[in-house]
PDB file of C-alpha atoms in Angstrom:
ATOM      1  CA  MET A   1      98.764   9.352 172.271  1.00 92.00           C
ATOM      2  CA  PRO A   2     100.313   7.876 169.144  1.00 96.00           C
ATOM      3  CA  LYS A   3     102.798  10.054 167.355  1.00 97.00           C
ATOM      4  CA  PHE A   4     103.283  10.118 163.644  1.00 98.00           C
ATOM      5  CA  ALA A   5     106.133  11.438 161.490  1.00 98.00           C
ATOM      6  CA  VAL A   6     105.048  13.358 158.367  1.00 98.00           C
ATOM      7  CA  ILE A   7     108.197  13.118 156.163  1.00 98.00           C
ATOM      8  CA  VAL A   8     109.104  16.207 154.172  1.00 98.00           C
ATOM      9  CA  PHE A   9     111.192  15.936 151.001  1.00 98.00           C
ATOM     10  CA  PRO A  10     112.174  18.947 148.743  1.00 97.00           C
ATOM     11  CA  GLY A  11     108.974  19.610 146.902  1.00 97.00           C
ATOM     12  CA  THR A  12     106.478  18.150 149.383  1.00 98.00           C
ATOM     13  CA  ASN A  13     103.585  20.439 149.826  1.00 97.00           C
ATOM     14  CA  CYS A  14     100.835  18.657 151.696  1.00 98.00           C
ATOM     15  CA  ASP A  15     102.674  18.385 154.972  1.00 98.00           C
ATOM     16  CA  PHE A  16     100.983  20.893 156.989  1.00 98.00           C
ATOM     17  CA  GLU A  17      97.473  19.746 156.072  1.00 97.00           C
ATOM     18  CA  THR A  18      98.310  16.182 156.692  1.00 98.00           C
ATOM     19  CA  GLU A  19      99.739  17.039 160.160  1.00 98.00           C
ATOM     20  CA  ARG A  20      96.588  19.138 160.882  1.00 98.00           C
ATOM     21  CA  ALA A  21      94.324  16.272 159.921  1.00 98.00           C
ATOM     22  CA  ILE A  22      96.169  13.847 162.097  1.00 98.00           C
ATOM     23  CA  ARG A  23      95.779  16.250 165.107  1.00 98.00           C
ATOM     24  CA  LYS A  24      92.120  16.582 164.334  1.00 98.00           C
ATOM     25  CA  ALA A  25      91.736  12.784 164.320  1.00 98.00           C
ATOM     26  CA  GLY A  26      93.267  12.829 167.779  1.00 97.00           C
ATOM     27  CA  GLY A  27      96.849  11.895 167.194  1.00 97.00           C
ATOM     28  CA  GLU A  28     100.204  13.791 167.455  1.00 98.00           C
ATOM     29  CA  ALA A  29     102.170  14.595 164.506  1.00 98.00           C
ATOM     30  CA  GLU A  30     105.630  16.077 163.640  1.00 97.00           C
ATOM     31  CA  ARG A  31     107.002  17.176 160.206  1.00 98.00           C
ATOM     32  CA  ILE A  32     110.278  15.565 159.765  1.00 97.00           C
ATOM     33  CA  TRP A  33     112.887  16.649 157.080  1.00 98.00           C
ATOM     34  CA  TYR A  34     113.971  13.792 155.026  1.00 97.00           C
ATOM     35  CA  ARG A  35     117.598  14.182 156.416  1.00 96.00           C
ATOM     36  CA  GLU A  36     116.343  13.659 160.042  1.00 96.00           C
ATOM     37  CA  SER A  37     115.808  10.403 161.855  1.00 92.00           C
ATOM     38  CA  LEU A  38     112.535   8.412 162.502  1.00 92.00           C
ATOM     39  CA  LYS A  39     113.099   7.186 165.950  1.00 86.00           C
ATOM     40  CA  ASP A  40     110.267   7.154 168.517  1.00 90.00           C
ATOM     41  CA  PHE A  41     107.386   7.345 166.117  1.00 97.00           C
ATOM     42  CA  ASP A  42     104.353   5.157 166.118  1.00 97.00           C
ATOM     43  CA  GLY A  43     104.047   5.425 162.291  1.00 97.00           C
ATOM     44  CA  VAL A  44     104.863   7.410 159.169  1.00 98.00           C
ATOM     45  CA  ILE A  45     102.921   9.322 156.636  1.00 98.00           C
ATOM     46  CA  LEU A  46     104.495  10.354 153.272  1.00 98.00           C
ATOM     47  CA  PRO A  47     102.267  13.267 152.114  1.00 98.00           C
ATOM     48  CA  GLY A  48     101.389  14.559 148.814  1.00 98.00           C
ATOM     49  CA  GLY A  49     103.368  17.045 146.734  1.00 97.00           C
ATOM     50  CA  PHE A  50     105.953  16.875 144.055  1.00 97.00           C
ATOM     51  CA  SER A  51     109.146  15.518 145.614  1.00 97.00           C
ATOM     52  CA  TYR A  52     112.081  16.326 143.383  1.00 97.00           C
ATOM     53  CA  ALA A  53     109.657  18.079 141.047  1.00 95.00           C
ATOM     54  CA  ASP A  54     108.679  14.792 139.776  1.00 95.00           C
ATOM     55  CA  TYR A  55     111.796  14.496 137.807  1.00 95.00           C
ATOM     56  CA  LEU A  56     112.672  11.005 136.339  1.00 96.00           C
ATOM     57  CA  ARG A  57     109.312   9.597 137.490  1.00 96.00           C
ATOM     58  CA  ALA A  58     107.107  11.007 140.263  1.00 96.00           C
ATOM     59  CA  GLY A  59     108.383   9.518 143.534  1.00 97.00           C
ATOM     60  CA  ALA A  60     111.429   7.814 142.075  1.00 97.00           C
ATOM     61  CA  ILE A  61     114.103   9.964 143.581  1.00 97.00           C
ATOM     62  CA  ALA A  62     112.580  10.313 147.092  1.00 97.00           C
ATOM     63  CA  ALA A  63     112.113   6.458 147.085  1.00 97.00           C
ATOM     64  CA  ARG A  64     115.982   6.252 146.998  1.00 96.00           C
ATOM     65  CA  GLN A  65     116.698   8.420 149.848  1.00 96.00           C
ATOM     66  CA  GLU A  66     118.289   7.050 153.111  1.00 96.00           C
ATOM     67  CA  ILE A  67     115.221   7.820 155.186  1.00 97.00           C
ATOM     68  CA  MET A  68     113.236   5.167 153.318  1.00 98.00           C
ATOM     69  CA  GLU A  69     115.478   2.454 154.748  1.00 97.00           C
ATOM     70  CA  GLU A  70     114.023   3.598 158.212  1.00 97.00           C
ATOM     71  CA  VAL A  71     110.506   3.581 156.677  1.00 98.00           C
ATOM     72  CA  LYS A  72     111.139  -0.017 155.522  1.00 98.00           C
ATOM     73  CA  GLU A  73     112.287  -1.027 159.113  1.00 97.00           C
ATOM     74  CA  LEU A  74     109.137   0.723 160.579  1.00 97.00           C
ATOM     75  CA  SER A  75     106.910  -1.121 158.281  1.00 98.00           C
ATOM     76  CA  LYS A  76     108.558  -4.503 159.060  1.00 97.00           C
ATOM     77  CA  GLU A  77     107.802  -3.851 162.793  1.00 96.00           C
ATOM     78  CA  GLY A  78     104.139  -3.761 161.838  1.00 97.00           C
ATOM     79  CA  LYS A  79     103.841   0.225 162.367  1.00 97.00           C
ATOM     80  CA  PRO A  80     101.496   2.028 160.061  1.00 98.00           C
ATOM     81  CA  VAL A  81     102.927   3.678 156.830  1.00 98.00           C
ATOM     82  CA  LEU A  82     100.522   5.713 154.815  1.00 98.00           C
ATOM     83  CA  GLY A  83     101.375   7.181 151.395  1.00 98.00           C
ATOM     84  CA  ILE A  84      99.152   9.825 149.993  1.00 98.00           C
ATOM     85  CA  CYS A  85      99.456  10.618 146.341  1.00 98.00           C
ATOM     86  CA  ASN A  86     103.074  11.508 145.701  1.00 98.00           C
ATOM     87  CA  GLY A  87     103.540   9.302 148.918  1.00 98.00           C
ATOM     88  CA  PHE A  88     101.811   6.440 147.080  1.00 98.00           C
ATOM     89  CA  GLN A  89     104.166   6.936 144.223  1.00 98.00           C
ATOM     90  CA  ILE A  90     107.205   6.873 146.679  1.00 98.00           C
ATOM     91  CA  LEU A  91     105.798   3.625 148.197  1.00 98.00           C
ATOM     92  CA  THR A  92     105.672   1.797 144.851  1.00 98.00           C
ATOM     93  CA  GLU A  93     108.824   3.079 143.638  1.00 97.00           C
ATOM     94  CA  SER A  94     110.517   1.915 146.957  1.00 97.00           C
ATOM     95  CA  GLY A  95     109.036  -1.498 146.583  1.00 96.00           C
ATOM     96  CA  LEU A  96     107.027  -1.161 149.890  1.00 98.00           C
ATOM     97  CA  LEU A  97     103.887  -1.673 147.558  1.00 98.00           C
ATOM     98  CA  PRO A  98     103.621  -3.697 144.346  1.00 97.00           C
ATOM     99  CA  GLY A  99     102.982  -2.094 140.976  1.00 97.00           C
ATOM    100  CA  ALA A 100     103.717   1.262 139.527  1.00 97.00           C
ATOM    101  CA  LEU A 101     101.927   4.659 138.846  1.00 97.00           C
ATOM    102  CA  ARG A 102     102.015   5.738 135.226  1.00 95.00           C
ATOM    103  CA  PRO A 103     101.045   9.098 133.707  1.00 94.00           C
ATOM    104  CA  ASN A 104      97.258   9.516 133.438  1.00 95.00           C
ATOM    105  CA  ARG A 105      95.470   7.913 130.523  1.00 93.00           C
ATOM    106  CA  ILE A 106      95.031  11.423 129.281  1.00 90.00           C
ATOM    107  CA  PRO A 107      98.188  13.098 130.190  1.00 87.00           C
ATOM    108  CA  ARG A 108      97.274  16.147 132.121  1.00 92.00           C
ATOM    109  CA  PHE A 109      97.143  17.038 135.853  1.00 96.00           C
ATOM    110  CA  ILE A 110      93.474  16.207 137.202  1.00 97.00           C
ATOM    111  CA  CYS A 111      92.114  17.894 140.337  1.00 97.00           C
ATOM    112  CA  LYS A 112      88.593  17.188 141.366  1.00 97.00           C
ATOM    113  CA  TRP A 113      86.260  15.334 143.807  1.00 98.00           C
ATOM    114  CA  VAL A 114      85.683  11.762 143.196  1.00 98.00           C
ATOM    115  CA  HIS A 115      83.741   8.959 144.705  1.00 98.00           C
ATOM    116  CA  LEU A 116      85.492   5.970 146.185  1.00 98.00           C
ATOM    117  CA  ARG A 117      84.256   2.607 147.297  1.00 98.00           C
ATOM    118  CA  VAL A 118      85.993   1.231 150.388  1.00 98.00           C
ATOM    119  CA  VAL A 119      86.904  -2.428 149.423  1.00 98.00           C
ATOM    120  CA  ASP A 120      88.902  -3.572 152.333  1.00 98.00           C
ATOM    121  CA  THR A 121      88.402  -2.440 155.835  1.00 98.00           C
ATOM    122  CA  GLU A 122      90.898  -4.932 157.345  1.00 97.00           C
ATOM    123  CA  THR A 123      93.783  -2.402 157.006  1.00 98.00           C
ATOM    124  CA  ALA A 124      95.304  -0.162 159.499  1.00 98.00           C
ATOM    125  CA  PHE A 125      93.748   2.934 157.735  1.00 98.00           C
ATOM    126  CA  THR A 126      90.270   1.711 157.014  1.00 98.00           C
ATOM    127  CA  SER A 127      89.004  -0.074 159.981  1.00 98.00           C
ATOM    128  CA  LEU A 128      86.484   2.824 160.881  1.00 98.00           C
ATOM    129  CA  TYR A 129      84.730   2.580 157.373  1.00 98.00           C
ATOM    130  CA  GLU A 130      81.984   0.228 156.563  1.00 98.00           C
ATOM    131  CA  PRO A 131      82.750  -2.427 154.010  1.00 96.00           C
ATOM    132  CA  GLY A 132      81.422  -1.275 150.591  1.00 97.00           C
ATOM    133  CA  GLU A 133      80.891   2.253 152.003  1.00 98.00           C
ATOM    134  CA  VAL A 134      80.949   5.074 149.263  1.00 98.00           C
ATOM    135  CA  ILE A 135      82.932   8.144 150.279  1.00 98.00           C
ATOM    136  CA  ARG A 136      84.082  11.333 148.625  1.00 98.00           C
ATOM    137  CA  MET A 137      87.745  12.776 148.472  1.00 98.00           C
ATOM    138  CA  PRO A 138      89.521  15.024 146.053  1.00 98.00           C
ATOM    139  CA  ILE A 139      92.228  13.759 143.706  1.00 98.00           C
ATOM    140  CA  ALA A 140      95.096  15.968 142.377  1.00 98.00           C
ATOM    141  CA  HIS A 141      97.557  14.146 140.276  1.00 98.00           C
ATOM    142  CA  ALA A 142      99.185  13.790 136.855  1.00 96.00           C
ATOM    143  CA  GLU A 143     100.568  10.345 137.408  1.00 96.00           C
ATOM    144  CA  GLY A 144      97.995   8.215 139.144  1.00 97.00           C
ATOM    145  CA  ASN A 145      97.347   5.582 136.693  1.00 97.00           C
ATOM    146  CA  TYR A 146      97.954   2.253 138.725  1.00 97.00           C
ATOM    147  CA  TYR A 147      99.473  -0.613 136.994  1.00 96.00           C
ATOM    148  CA  ALA A 148     100.798  -4.114 138.163  1.00 96.00           C
ATOM    149  CA  ASN A 149     101.976  -7.143 136.308  1.00 92.00           C
ATOM    150  CA  ASP A 150     100.281  -9.411 138.563  1.00 92.00           C
ATOM    151  CA  LEU A 151      97.045  -8.197 140.315  1.00 92.00           C
ATOM    152  CA  SER A 152      96.514 -11.388 142.054  1.00 90.00           C
ATOM    153  CA  LYS A 153      99.004 -10.192 144.758  1.00 86.00           C
ATOM    154  CA  VAL A 154      97.483  -6.740 145.018  1.00 95.00           C
ATOM    155  CA  ARG A 155      95.221  -5.953 147.930  1.00 97.00           C
ATOM    156  CA  ILE A 156      92.755  -3.369 146.644  1.00 98.00           C
ATOM    157  CA  THR A 157      91.590  -0.960 149.462  1.00 98.00           C
ATOM    158  CA  PHE A 158      89.859   1.860 147.472  1.00 98.00           C
ATOM    159  CA  GLN A 159      88.372   1.918 144.025  1.00 98.00           C
ATOM    160  CA  TYR A 160      87.022   4.829 142.022  1.00 98.00           C
ATOM    161  CA  SER A 161      83.308   4.333 141.689  1.00 98.00           C
ATOM    162  CA  ASP A 162      80.144   6.503 140.821  1.00 98.00           C
ATOM    163  CA  GLY A 163      78.038   7.757 143.635  1.00 97.00           C
ATOM    164  CA  ASN A 164      76.308   4.460 144.147  1.00 97.00           C
ATOM    165  CA  GLY A 165      79.532   2.489 144.405  1.00 97.00           C
ATOM    166  CA  GLU A 166      79.464   0.961 141.070  1.00 98.00           C
ATOM    167  CA  ILE A 167      82.830   0.379 139.655  1.00 98.00           C
ATOM    168  CA  ILE A 168      82.434   1.768 136.160  1.00 98.00           C
ATOM    169  CA  GLU A 169      84.785   3.014 133.492  1.00 97.00           C
ATOM    170  CA  ASP A 170      83.192   6.497 133.686  1.00 97.00           C
ATOM    171  CA  ALA A 171      84.179   6.853 137.317  1.00 98.00           C
ATOM    172  CA  ASN A 172      87.952   6.159 136.485  1.00 98.00           C
ATOM    173  CA  PRO A 173      89.625   9.537 136.302  1.00 98.00           C
ATOM    174  CA  ASN A 174      93.127   8.190 135.181  1.00 97.00           C
ATOM    175  CA  GLY A 175      92.870   4.851 133.585  1.00 96.00           C
ATOM    176  CA  SER A 176      94.041   2.896 136.738  1.00 97.00           C
ATOM    177  CA  LEU A 177      93.658  -0.949 136.374  1.00 97.00           C
ATOM    178  CA  LEU A 178      90.308  -2.063 137.964  1.00 97.00           C
ATOM    179  CA  ASN A 179      89.743   1.458 139.024  1.00 98.00           C
ATOM    180  CA  ILE A 180      92.264   1.192 141.646  1.00 98.00           C
ATOM    181  CA  ALA A 181      92.661   4.202 143.951  1.00 98.00           C
ATOM    182  CA  GLY A 182      94.461   2.699 146.827  1.00 98.00           C
ATOM    183  CA  ILE A 183      96.237  -0.517 147.834  1.00 98.00           C
ATOM    184  CA  SER A 184      97.812  -2.052 150.803  1.00 98.00           C
ATOM    185  CA  ASN A 185     100.525  -4.490 151.591  1.00 97.00           C
ATOM    186  CA  GLU A 186      99.721  -8.001 152.560  1.00 96.00           C
ATOM    187  CA  LYS A 187      99.698  -7.153 156.413  1.00 97.00           C
ATOM    188  CA  GLY A 188      97.610  -4.176 155.801  1.00 98.00           C
ATOM    189  CA  ASN A 189     100.030  -1.783 157.703  1.00 98.00           C
ATOM    190  CA  VAL A 190     101.291  -0.096 154.572  1.00 98.00           C
ATOM    191  CA  LEU A 191      98.767   1.779 152.394  1.00 98.00           C
ATOM    192  CA  GLY A 192      99.140   3.992 149.320  1.00 98.00           C
ATOM    193  CA  MET A 193      96.326   5.947 147.950  1.00 98.00           C
ATOM    194  CA  MET A 194      96.057   8.596 145.232  1.00 98.00           C
ATOM    195  CA  PRO A 195      93.030  10.478 146.792  1.00 98.00           C
ATOM    196  CA  HIS A 196      93.836  13.041 149.488  1.00 98.00           C
ATOM    197  CA  PRO A 197      92.171  12.297 152.707  1.00 98.00           C
ATOM    198  CA  GLU A 198      93.571  15.178 154.458  1.00 98.00           C
ATOM    199  CA  ARG A 199      91.741  17.455 152.026  1.00 98.00           C
ATOM    200  CA  ALA A 200      88.517  15.840 152.908  1.00 98.00           C
ATOM    201  CA  SER A 201      88.977  16.263 156.850  1.00 97.00           C
ATOM    202  CA  ASP A 202      86.744  19.182 157.566  1.00 96.00           C
ATOM    203  CA  ARG A 203      83.279  20.192 156.475  1.00 95.00           C
ATOM    204  CA  TRP A 204      84.482  23.620 155.313  1.00 96.00           C
ATOM    205  CA  LEU A 205      86.974  21.917 152.915  1.00 95.00           C
ATOM    206  CA  GLY A 206      83.852  20.176 151.222  1.00 95.00           C
ATOM    207  CA  GLY A 207      83.591  16.983 153.196  1.00 97.00           C
ATOM    208  CA  GLU A 208      85.241  14.980 156.144  1.00 97.00           C
ATOM    209  CA  ASP A 209      85.134  11.545 154.742  1.00 98.00           C
ATOM    210  CA  GLY A 210      88.998  11.361 154.731  1.00 98.00           C
ATOM    211  CA  LEU A 211      89.268  11.805 158.443  1.00 98.00           C
ATOM    212  CA  ARG A 212      88.672   8.248 159.337  1.00 98.00           C
ATOM    213  CA  VAL A 213      91.788   7.244 157.441  1.00 98.00           C
ATOM    214  CA  PHE A 214      93.701   9.040 160.140  1.00 98.00           C
ATOM    215  CA  SER A 215      91.573   8.053 163.101  1.00 98.00           C
ATOM    216  CA  SER A 216      91.673   4.280 161.963  1.00 98.00           C
ATOM    217  CA  MET A 217      95.450   4.725 161.824  1.00 98.00           C
ATOM    218  CA  ILE A 218      95.534   6.214 165.384  1.00 98.00           C
ATOM    219  CA  GLU A 219      93.207   3.304 166.801  1.00 97.00           C
ATOM    220  CA  TYR A 220      95.520   0.783 165.106  1.00 98.00           C
ATOM    221  CA  ALA A 221      98.618   2.359 166.666  1.00 96.00           C
ATOM    222  CA  LYS A 222      97.176   2.321 169.949  1.00 93.00           C
ATOM    223  CA  ARG A 223      96.962  -1.542 169.974  1.00 85.00           C
TER     224      ARG A 223
ATOM    225  CA  MET B   1     138.942   4.300 133.197  1.00 93.00           C
ATOM    226  CA  ARG B   2     136.579   6.815 131.841  1.00 96.00           C
ATOM    227  CA  TRP B   3     133.463   5.783 129.833  1.00 98.00           C
ATOM    228  CA  GLU B   4     130.772   7.442 127.842  1.00 98.00           C
ATOM    229  CA  VAL B   5     127.410   5.769 128.564  1.00 98.00           C
ATOM    230  CA  ARG B   6     124.020   6.214 126.771  1.00 98.00           C
ATOM    231  CA  VAL B   7     121.020   4.686 128.408  1.00 98.00           C
ATOM    232  CA  THR B   8     117.502   4.305 126.807  1.00 98.00           C
ATOM    233  CA  VAL B   9     114.605   3.424 129.014  1.00 98.00           C
ATOM    234  CA  ARG B  10     111.395   2.405 127.253  1.00 96.00           C
ATOM    235  CA  LEU B  11     107.884   1.551 128.310  1.00 95.00           C
ATOM    236  CA  LYS B  12     107.279  -2.248 128.051  1.00 94.00           C
ATOM    237  CA  GLU B  13     105.616  -3.495 124.982  1.00 90.00           C
ATOM    238  CA  GLY B  14     101.815  -3.020 125.268  1.00 87.00           C
ATOM    239  CA  LEU B  15     101.821  -0.404 127.880  1.00 89.00           C
ATOM    240  CA  ASN B  16     100.024   2.784 126.895  1.00 85.00           C
ATOM    241  CA  ASP B  17     102.200   5.773 126.436  1.00 89.00           C
ATOM    242  CA  PRO B  18      99.977   8.766 126.853  1.00 88.00           C
ATOM    243  CA  GLU B  19     102.576  11.339 125.972  1.00 89.00           C
ATOM    244  CA  GLY B  20     103.293   9.417 122.818  1.00 92.00           C
ATOM    245  CA  ARG B  21      99.607   9.209 121.862  1.00 91.00           C
ATOM    246  CA  VAL B  22      99.249  12.921 122.147  1.00 91.00           C
ATOM    247  CA  ILE B  23     102.241  13.722 120.123  1.00 94.00           C
ATOM    248  CA  GLU B  24     101.373  11.101 117.592  1.00 95.00           C
ATOM    249  CA  SER B  25      97.974  12.854 117.100  1.00 94.00           C
ATOM    250  CA  ALA B  26      99.437  16.239 116.991  1.00 94.00           C
ATOM    251  CA  LEU B  27     101.739  15.110 114.112  1.00 97.00           C
ATOM    252  CA  ARG B  28      98.774  13.503 112.492  1.00 97.00           C
ATOM    253  CA  ASN B  29      96.869  16.656 112.586  1.00 95.00           C
ATOM    254  CA  LEU B  30      99.750  18.287 110.773  1.00 97.00           C
ATOM    255  CA  GLY B  31      99.234  15.686 108.103  1.00 97.00           C
ATOM    256  CA  TYR B  32     101.856  13.050 108.778  1.00 98.00           C
ATOM    257  CA  ALA B  33     100.864   9.486 108.654  1.00 97.00           C
ATOM    258  CA  VAL B  34     102.660   8.682 111.969  1.00 96.00           C
ATOM    259  CA  GLU B  35     101.877   5.440 113.924  1.00 94.00           C
ATOM    260  CA  ASN B  36     103.210   3.860 117.114  1.00 93.00           C
ATOM    261  CA  LEU B  37     104.895   6.988 118.417  1.00 95.00           C
ATOM    262  CA  LYS B  38     106.680   6.236 121.550  1.00 93.00           C
ATOM    263  CA  VAL B  39     108.557   8.618 124.003  1.00 94.00           C
ATOM    264  CA  PRO B  40     111.624   6.797 125.360  1.00 96.00           C
ATOM    265  CA  LYS B  41     113.663   8.408 128.045  1.00 96.00           C
ATOM    266  CA  TYR B  42     117.383   8.909 127.232  1.00 98.00           C
ATOM    267  CA  PHE B  43     120.330   9.491 129.366  1.00 98.00           C
ATOM    268  CA  GLU B  44     123.819  10.255 128.552  1.00 98.00           C
ATOM    269  CA  PHE B  45     126.714  10.759 131.030  1.00 98.00           C
ATOM    270  CA  GLU B  46     130.344  10.082 131.637  1.00 97.00           C
ATOM    271  CA  LEU B  47     131.341   7.522 134.108  1.00 98.00           C
ATOM    272  CA  GLU B  48     134.691   6.697 135.958  1.00 97.00           C
ATOM    273  CA  SER B  49     134.564   3.007 136.645  1.00 97.00           C
ATOM    274  CA  ASP B  50     136.643  -0.283 136.524  1.00 97.00           C
ATOM    275  CA  ASN B  51     133.483  -2.209 135.793  1.00 97.00           C
ATOM    276  CA  PRO B  52     130.984   0.114 133.884  1.00 97.00           C
ATOM    277  CA  GLU B  53     128.877  -2.804 132.637  1.00 97.00           C
ATOM    278  CA  ARG B  54     128.003  -3.947 136.171  1.00 98.00           C
ATOM    279  CA  GLU B  55     127.574  -0.258 137.338  1.00 98.00           C
ATOM    280  CA  VAL B  56     125.365   0.837 134.537  1.00 98.00           C
ATOM    281  CA  GLU B  57     123.215  -2.189 134.841  1.00 98.00           C
ATOM    282  CA  GLU B  58     122.960  -1.604 138.558  1.00 97.00           C
ATOM    283  CA  MET B  59     122.110   2.113 137.922  1.00 97.00           C
ATOM    284  CA  CYS B  60     119.214   1.012 135.525  1.00 98.00           C
ATOM    285  CA  ARG B  61     117.813  -1.390 137.942  1.00 96.00           C
ATOM    286  CA  ARG B  62     118.019   0.830 141.059  1.00 95.00           C
ATOM    287  CA  LEU B  63     116.953   4.129 139.521  1.00 97.00           C
ATOM    288  CA  LEU B  64     116.843   4.887 135.856  1.00 98.00           C
ATOM    289  CA  ALA B  65     114.112   2.362 135.073  1.00 97.00           C
ATOM    290  CA  ASN B  66     111.256   0.984 136.880  1.00 96.00           C
ATOM    291  CA  PRO B  67     111.307  -2.707 136.125  1.00 93.00           C
ATOM    292  CA  VAL B  68     107.447  -2.918 136.642  1.00 94.00           C
ATOM    293  CA  ILE B  69     106.934  -0.877 133.450  1.00 95.00           C
ATOM    294  CA  HIS B  70     110.182  -0.382 131.728  1.00 96.00           C
ATOM    295  CA  THR B  71     112.769  -2.106 129.672  1.00 97.00           C
ATOM    296  CA  TYR B  72     116.194  -0.558 129.119  1.00 98.00           C
ATOM    297  CA  GLU B  73     119.347  -0.844 126.915  1.00 98.00           C
ATOM    298  CA  TYR B  74     122.758   0.954 127.026  1.00 98.00           C
ATOM    299  CA  ARG B  75     125.768   1.606 125.215  1.00 98.00           C
ATOM    300  CA  ILE B  76     129.179   2.012 126.806  1.00 98.00           C
ATOM    301  CA  GLU B  77     132.119   3.496 125.023  1.00 97.00           C
ATOM    302  CA  LYS B  78     135.610   4.429 126.234  1.00 95.00           C
ATOM    303  CA  VAL B  79     136.195   8.134 126.209  1.00 91.00           C
ATOM    304  CA  SER B  80     139.094   8.667 123.872  1.00 78.00           C
TER     305      SER B  80
END
C-alpha cells in the first residue's frame, strides 16, 4: 500500500485531518516533522496551516527549509507532491510551482464552502474526477490570490465556479487570476490547491468531494 | 567588516496592494486626499561580511523578496 509523508512545520495545523483522509482513501500516511528525513515514501503532502505564523509571506520560510530539497528530489522522480492551502503557498515559494499567492483581494481571512470546476483530470490527483465536474470544498485562507506573470505556462487544475460550473467573477473568493484555485506542474505530479480536500472527505464534514484527490494520488502511486 | 543594511521590498508596479487600499480608504475617510498608497516591507539589520553587496542581493533573491511579485532596493553603509 502506498505510503505518504505529511510534513509538519512549526505552525502546520491540518496534518491530522490530512493523515486521516489519506487513510480513509486507502493509503498509509505518517506525519513527519520537518527536521526528519523523507526516505521510503511514495509521495508527500504539505498540509494546511500557518507555517512560521505566515511571517514575511505565507509559506516563504517553510519553503527554504532543508526538507524541501528532498521534496524537490522526490518530485523529480515523478512521485506525487500535493500542497494544500499553506502547502500550495510553500510550493510556489519554493519554485516547485510557478506564480505566487498574494493576499486576498479584500484583505481578510475567508472561510467558506465554494464550488470548483475540475479542469484537468490528467494529473496524479484528479484522475478519478470527470472532466468539467463541479465539486464542493471549503477554503480557509488570507493569501490565496493566485498570480503569475505568464499564464501560458500554468497548468490549471481547479477553478472557482458557481454551482453550474460557470467561471464567473462572483464565484471568485479572493481575486485569483482566471479564478484559479489549483495548478499543477507540467508533468502533473506536483499539485497545489487553496481549497481543503481533507475537510471535504466525510459526509459528516459537509461533503466528501475532496476524498478523490487522495484516492487518485494513491492510484497514481500504485502504478 | 560590519555593515548596516536597509532593504525595501515593494510590490511590482500594477499589482494590487489590498492592504494599501484599505489604509488609503481609511485615511480618505478621515478627510485626507491620499492616493496610490502602498505598503512596502522594510528590513534593517547589521551584517558581518567581506562582500555585503553580493550577500544582500542574494538574501533579497532567496528570501526577502518574491521575484514573481516584488522589486527590491537596499542601502548598505559601514557601521562606524
